[in-house]
């Protein structure tokens, strides 16, 4: 299984916006089309298409938190794997790829993720990868971090 992150481009945009989550998960996450549109206004956001063996199966973005006076911290957000491709180990490998990409950035010290504290799947998922919960943010989202 070859997992790759590629920039969102004219070539894969259509496939990225057609990815779907299972019904219950939708309300927790902005759509991919909204995320890609936002990245055009915030060039600091880095949207990535997740490929598994040349098929687009997921999406994520990351950004430096320099706007929050934490330029060495990088937030991975809007992370999703299409519902037809979940539970195959793709999410785990894709997140590891994103962490590796961030690790190559000169000033990067920490990777941060946010999730609904009731999202037991995300909680288990991030914990297993080594993220440590540090508490709720001002939007009552759980914040978990990993030191690089
Ligand atoms: C979180 C998400 C990205 C995981 O992707 P995935 O490709 O299914 O994950 P993996 O197959 O690599 O699984 C990794 C771990 O998560 C667990 N997991 C994934 N889906 C699960 C589910 N539906 N129920 C229980 N555990 C689940 C797996 O059990 C696995 O742990 P294990 O090795 O102990 O079995 C995916 O479930 C998703 O897109 N969820 C909706 C959006 C979301 O919640 N994003 C994260 C917060 S923004």
mmCIF file with all atom_site columns, N, CA and C in Angstrom, residues 4 8 28-29 33 43 54 56 61 63-64 66-67 70 75 77 88 90-91 97-98 108 112 122-123 127 137 148:
data_model
loop_
_atom_site.group_PDB
_atom_site.id
_atom_site.type_symbol
_atom_site.label_atom_id
_atom_site.label_alt_id
_atom_site.label_comp_id
_atom_site.label_asym_id
_atom_site.label_entity_id
_atom_site.label_seq_id
_atom_site.pdbx_PDB_ins_code
_atom_site.Cartn_x
_atom_site.Cartn_y
_atom_site.Cartn_z
_atom_site.occupancy
_atom_site.B_iso_or_equiv
_atom_site.pdbx_formal_charge
_atom_site.auth_seq_id
_atom_site.auth_comp_id
_atom_site.auth_asym_id
_atom_site.auth_atom_id
_atom_site.pdbx_PDB_model_num
ATOM 1  N N  . UNK A 1 4   ? 0.689   8.496  -0.318 1.00 0.00 ? 4   UNK A N  1
ATOM 2  C CA . UNK A 1 4   ? 1.401   9.739  -0.666 1.00 0.00 ? 4   UNK A CA 1
ATOM 3  C C  . UNK A 1 4   ? 0.530   10.942 -0.349 1.00 0.00 ? 4   UNK A C  1
ATOM 4  N N  . UNK A 1 8   ? -3.037  19.841 -3.622 1.00 0.00 ? 8   UNK A N  1
ATOM 5  C CA . UNK A 1 8   ? -4.318  19.833 -4.330 1.00 0.00 ? 8   UNK A CA 1
ATOM 6  C C  . UNK A 1 8   ? -4.147  20.688 -5.576 1.00 0.00 ? 8   UNK A C  1
ATOM 7  N N  . UNK A 1 28  ? -19.180 17.379 12.146 1.00 0.00 ? 28  UNK A N  1
ATOM 8  C CA . UNK A 1 28  ? -17.982 17.803 12.874 1.00 0.00 ? 28  UNK A CA 1
ATOM 9  C C  . UNK A 1 28  ? -16.907 18.420 11.991 1.00 0.00 ? 28  UNK A C  1
ATOM 10 N N  . UNK A 1 29  ? -17.035 18.278 10.709 1.00 0.00 ? 29  UNK A N  1
ATOM 11 C CA . UNK A 1 29  ? -15.920 18.653 9.845  1.00 0.00 ? 29  UNK A CA 1
ATOM 12 C C  . UNK A 1 29  ? -16.416 19.487 8.662  1.00 0.00 ? 29  UNK A C  1
ATOM 13 N N  . UNK A 1 33  ? -14.364 21.109 -0.033 1.00 0.00 ? 33  UNK A N  1
ATOM 14 C CA . UNK A 1 33  ? -14.434 22.246 -0.967 1.00 0.00 ? 33  UNK A CA 1
ATOM 15 C C  . UNK A 1 33  ? -14.297 23.560 -0.183 1.00 0.00 ? 33  UNK A C  1
ATOM 16 N N  . UNK A 1 43  ? -2.899  31.736 2.409  1.00 0.00 ? 43  UNK A N  1
ATOM 17 C CA . UNK A 1 43  ? -1.868  30.951 1.722  1.00 0.00 ? 43  UNK A CA 1
ATOM 18 C C  . UNK A 1 43  ? -0.960  30.177 2.676  1.00 0.00 ? 43  UNK A C  1
ATOM 19 N N  . UNK A 1 54  ? -2.192  5.523  -5.900 1.00 0.00 ? 54  UNK A N  1
ATOM 20 C CA . UNK A 1 54  ? -2.619  6.419  -6.992 1.00 0.00 ? 54  UNK A CA 1
ATOM 21 C C  . UNK A 1 54  ? -4.101  6.769  -7.000 1.00 0.00 ? 54  UNK A C  1
ATOM 22 N N  . UNK A 1 56  ? -7.167  8.840  -5.046 1.00 0.00 ? 56  UNK A N  1
ATOM 23 C CA . UNK A 1 56  ? -7.388  9.873  -4.013 1.00 0.00 ? 56  UNK A CA 1
ATOM 24 C C  . UNK A 1 56  ? -8.361  9.316  -2.976 1.00 0.00 ? 56  UNK A C  1
ATOM 25 N N  . UNK A 1 61  ? -5.184  19.368 5.901  1.00 0.00 ? 61  UNK A N  1
ATOM 26 C CA . UNK A 1 61  ? -4.438  20.614 5.744  1.00 0.00 ? 61  UNK A CA 1
ATOM 27 C C  . UNK A 1 61  ? -3.522  20.742 6.951  1.00 0.00 ? 61  UNK A C  1
ATOM 28 N N  . UNK A 1 63  ? -0.975  23.937 8.929  1.00 0.00 ? 63  UNK A N  1
ATOM 29 C CA . UNK A 1 63  ? -0.566  25.338 8.938  1.00 0.00 ? 63  UNK A CA 1
ATOM 30 C C  . UNK A 1 63  ? 0.322   25.610 10.135 1.00 0.00 ? 63  UNK A C  1
ATOM 31 N N  . UNK A 1 64  ? 1.233   26.541 9.979  1.00 0.00 ? 64  UNK A N  1
ATOM 32 C CA . UNK A 1 64  ? 1.979   27.053 11.124 1.00 0.00 ? 64  UNK A CA 1
ATOM 33 C C  . UNK A 1 64  ? 1.014   27.888 11.959 1.00 0.00 ? 64  UNK A C  1
ATOM 34 N N  . UNK A 1 66  ? 1.686   30.602 13.334 1.00 0.00 ? 66  UNK A N  1
ATOM 35 C CA . UNK A 1 66  ? 2.375   31.891 13.492 1.00 0.00 ? 66  UNK A CA 1
ATOM 36 C C  . UNK A 1 66  ? 1.392   33.024 13.769 1.00 0.00 ? 66  UNK A C  1
ATOM 37 N N  . UNK A 1 67  ? 0.153   32.893 13.308 1.00 0.00 ? 67  UNK A N  1
ATOM 38 C CA . UNK A 1 67  ? -0.839  33.939 13.596 1.00 0.00 ? 67  UNK A CA 1
ATOM 39 C C  . UNK A 1 67  ? -1.254  33.934 15.066 1.00 0.00 ? 67  UNK A C  1
ATOM 40 N N  . UNK A 1 70  ? 2.743   31.311 17.714 1.00 0.00 ? 70  UNK A N  1
ATOM 41 C CA . UNK A 1 70  ? 3.436   30.031 17.934 1.00 0.00 ? 70  UNK A CA 1
ATOM 42 C C  . UNK A 1 70  ? 3.957   29.511 16.590 1.00 0.00 ? 70  UNK A C  1
ATOM 43 N N  . UNK A 1 75  ? -0.372  22.957 13.075 1.00 0.00 ? 75  UNK A N  1
ATOM 44 C CA . UNK A 1 75  ? -1.676  22.322 13.279 1.00 0.00 ? 75  UNK A CA 1
ATOM 45 C C  . UNK A 1 75  ? -2.041  21.495 12.047 1.00 0.00 ? 75  UNK A C  1
ATOM 46 N N  . UNK A 1 77  ? -5.220  19.785 10.363 1.00 0.00 ? 77  UNK A N  1
ATOM 47 C CA . UNK A 1 77  ? -6.668  19.912 10.554 1.00 0.00 ? 77  UNK A CA 1
ATOM 48 C C  . UNK A 1 77  ? -7.431  19.480 9.297  1.00 0.00 ? 77  UNK A C  1
ATOM 49 N N  . UNK A 1 88  ? -8.539  0.733  7.084  1.00 0.00 ? 88  UNK A N  1
ATOM 50 C CA . UNK A 1 88  ? -7.592  -0.103 6.340  1.00 0.00 ? 88  UNK A CA 1
ATOM 51 C C  . UNK A 1 88  ? -6.157  0.276  6.697  1.00 0.00 ? 88  UNK A C  1
ATOM 52 N N  . UNK A 1 90  ? -5.005  3.359  6.348  1.00 0.00 ? 90  UNK A N  1
ATOM 53 C CA . UNK A 1 90  ? -4.565  4.469  5.486  1.00 0.00 ? 90  UNK A CA 1
ATOM 54 C C  . UNK A 1 90  ? -4.394  5.750  6.305  1.00 0.00 ? 90  UNK A C  1
ATOM 55 N N  . UNK A 1 91  ? -5.356  6.018  7.196  1.00 0.00 ? 91  UNK A N  1
ATOM 56 C CA . UNK A 1 91  ? -5.318  7.254  7.997  1.00 0.00 ? 91  UNK A CA 1
ATOM 57 C C  . UNK A 1 91  ? -4.029  7.345  8.795  1.00 0.00 ? 91  UNK A C  1
ATOM 58 N N  . UNK A 1 97  ? 2.859   10.523 7.269  1.00 0.00 ? 97  UNK A N  1
ATOM 59 C CA . UNK A 1 97  ? 3.464   11.263 6.133  1.00 0.00 ? 97  UNK A CA 1
ATOM 60 C C  . UNK A 1 97  ? 3.399   12.769 6.387  1.00 0.00 ? 97  UNK A C  1
ATOM 61 N N  . UNK A 1 98  ? 2.244   13.231 6.894  1.00 0.00 ? 98  UNK A N  1
ATOM 62 C CA . UNK A 1 98  ? 2.082   14.671 7.160  1.00 0.00 ? 98  UNK A CA 1
ATOM 63 C C  . UNK A 1 98  ? 3.066   15.107 8.244  1.00 0.00 ? 98  UNK A C  1
ATOM 64 N N  . UNK A 1 108 ? 10.119  23.752 12.718 1.00 0.00 ? 108 UNK A N  1
ATOM 65 C CA . UNK A 1 108 ? 9.000   22.986 13.301 1.00 0.00 ? 108 UNK A CA 1
ATOM 66 C C  . UNK A 1 108 ? 9.409   22.278 14.590 1.00 0.00 ? 108 UNK A C  1
ATOM 67 N N  . UNK A 1 112 ? 0.226   19.720 16.274 1.00 0.00 ? 112 UNK A N  1
ATOM 68 C CA . UNK A 1 112 ? -0.973  19.822 17.105 1.00 0.00 ? 112 UNK A CA 1
ATOM 69 C C  . UNK A 1 112 ? -2.176  19.321 16.312 1.00 0.00 ? 112 UNK A C  1
ATOM 70 N N  . UNK A 1 122 ? -11.254 9.562  16.985 1.00 0.00 ? 122 UNK A N  1
ATOM 71 C CA . UNK A 1 122 ? -10.109 10.463 16.856 1.00 0.00 ? 122 UNK A CA 1
ATOM 72 C C  . UNK A 1 122 ? -9.212  10.355 18.093 1.00 0.00 ? 122 UNK A C  1
ATOM 73 N N  . UNK A 1 123 ? -9.834  10.286 19.262 1.00 0.00 ? 123 UNK A N  1
ATOM 74 C CA . UNK A 1 123 ? -9.065  10.209 20.513 1.00 0.00 ? 123 UNK A CA 1
ATOM 75 C C  . UNK A 1 123 ? -8.122  8.994  20.502 1.00 0.00 ? 123 UNK A C  1
ATOM 76 N N  . UNK A 1 127 ? -3.990  9.113  19.968 1.00 0.00 ? 127 UNK A N  1
ATOM 77 C CA . UNK A 1 127 ? -3.234  8.614  21.121 1.00 0.00 ? 127 UNK A CA 1
ATOM 78 C C  . UNK A 1 127 ? -2.273  7.509  20.680 1.00 0.00 ? 127 UNK A C  1
ATOM 79 N N  . UNK A 1 137 ? -9.519  23.740 24.145 1.00 0.00 ? 137 UNK A N  1
ATOM 80 C CA . UNK A 1 137 ? -9.241  25.121 23.725 1.00 0.00 ? 137 UNK A CA 1
ATOM 81 C C  . UNK A 1 137 ? -10.479 25.985 23.954 1.00 0.00 ? 137 UNK A C  1
ATOM 82 N N  . UNK A 1 148 ? 8.289   17.188 18.072 1.00 0.00 ? 148 UNK A N  1
ATOM 83 C CA . UNK A 1 148 ? 9.061   16.566 16.979 1.00 0.00 ? 148 UNK A CA 1
ATOM 84 C C  . UNK A 1 148 ? 10.495  16.266 17.401 1.00 0.00 ? 148 UNK A C  1
#
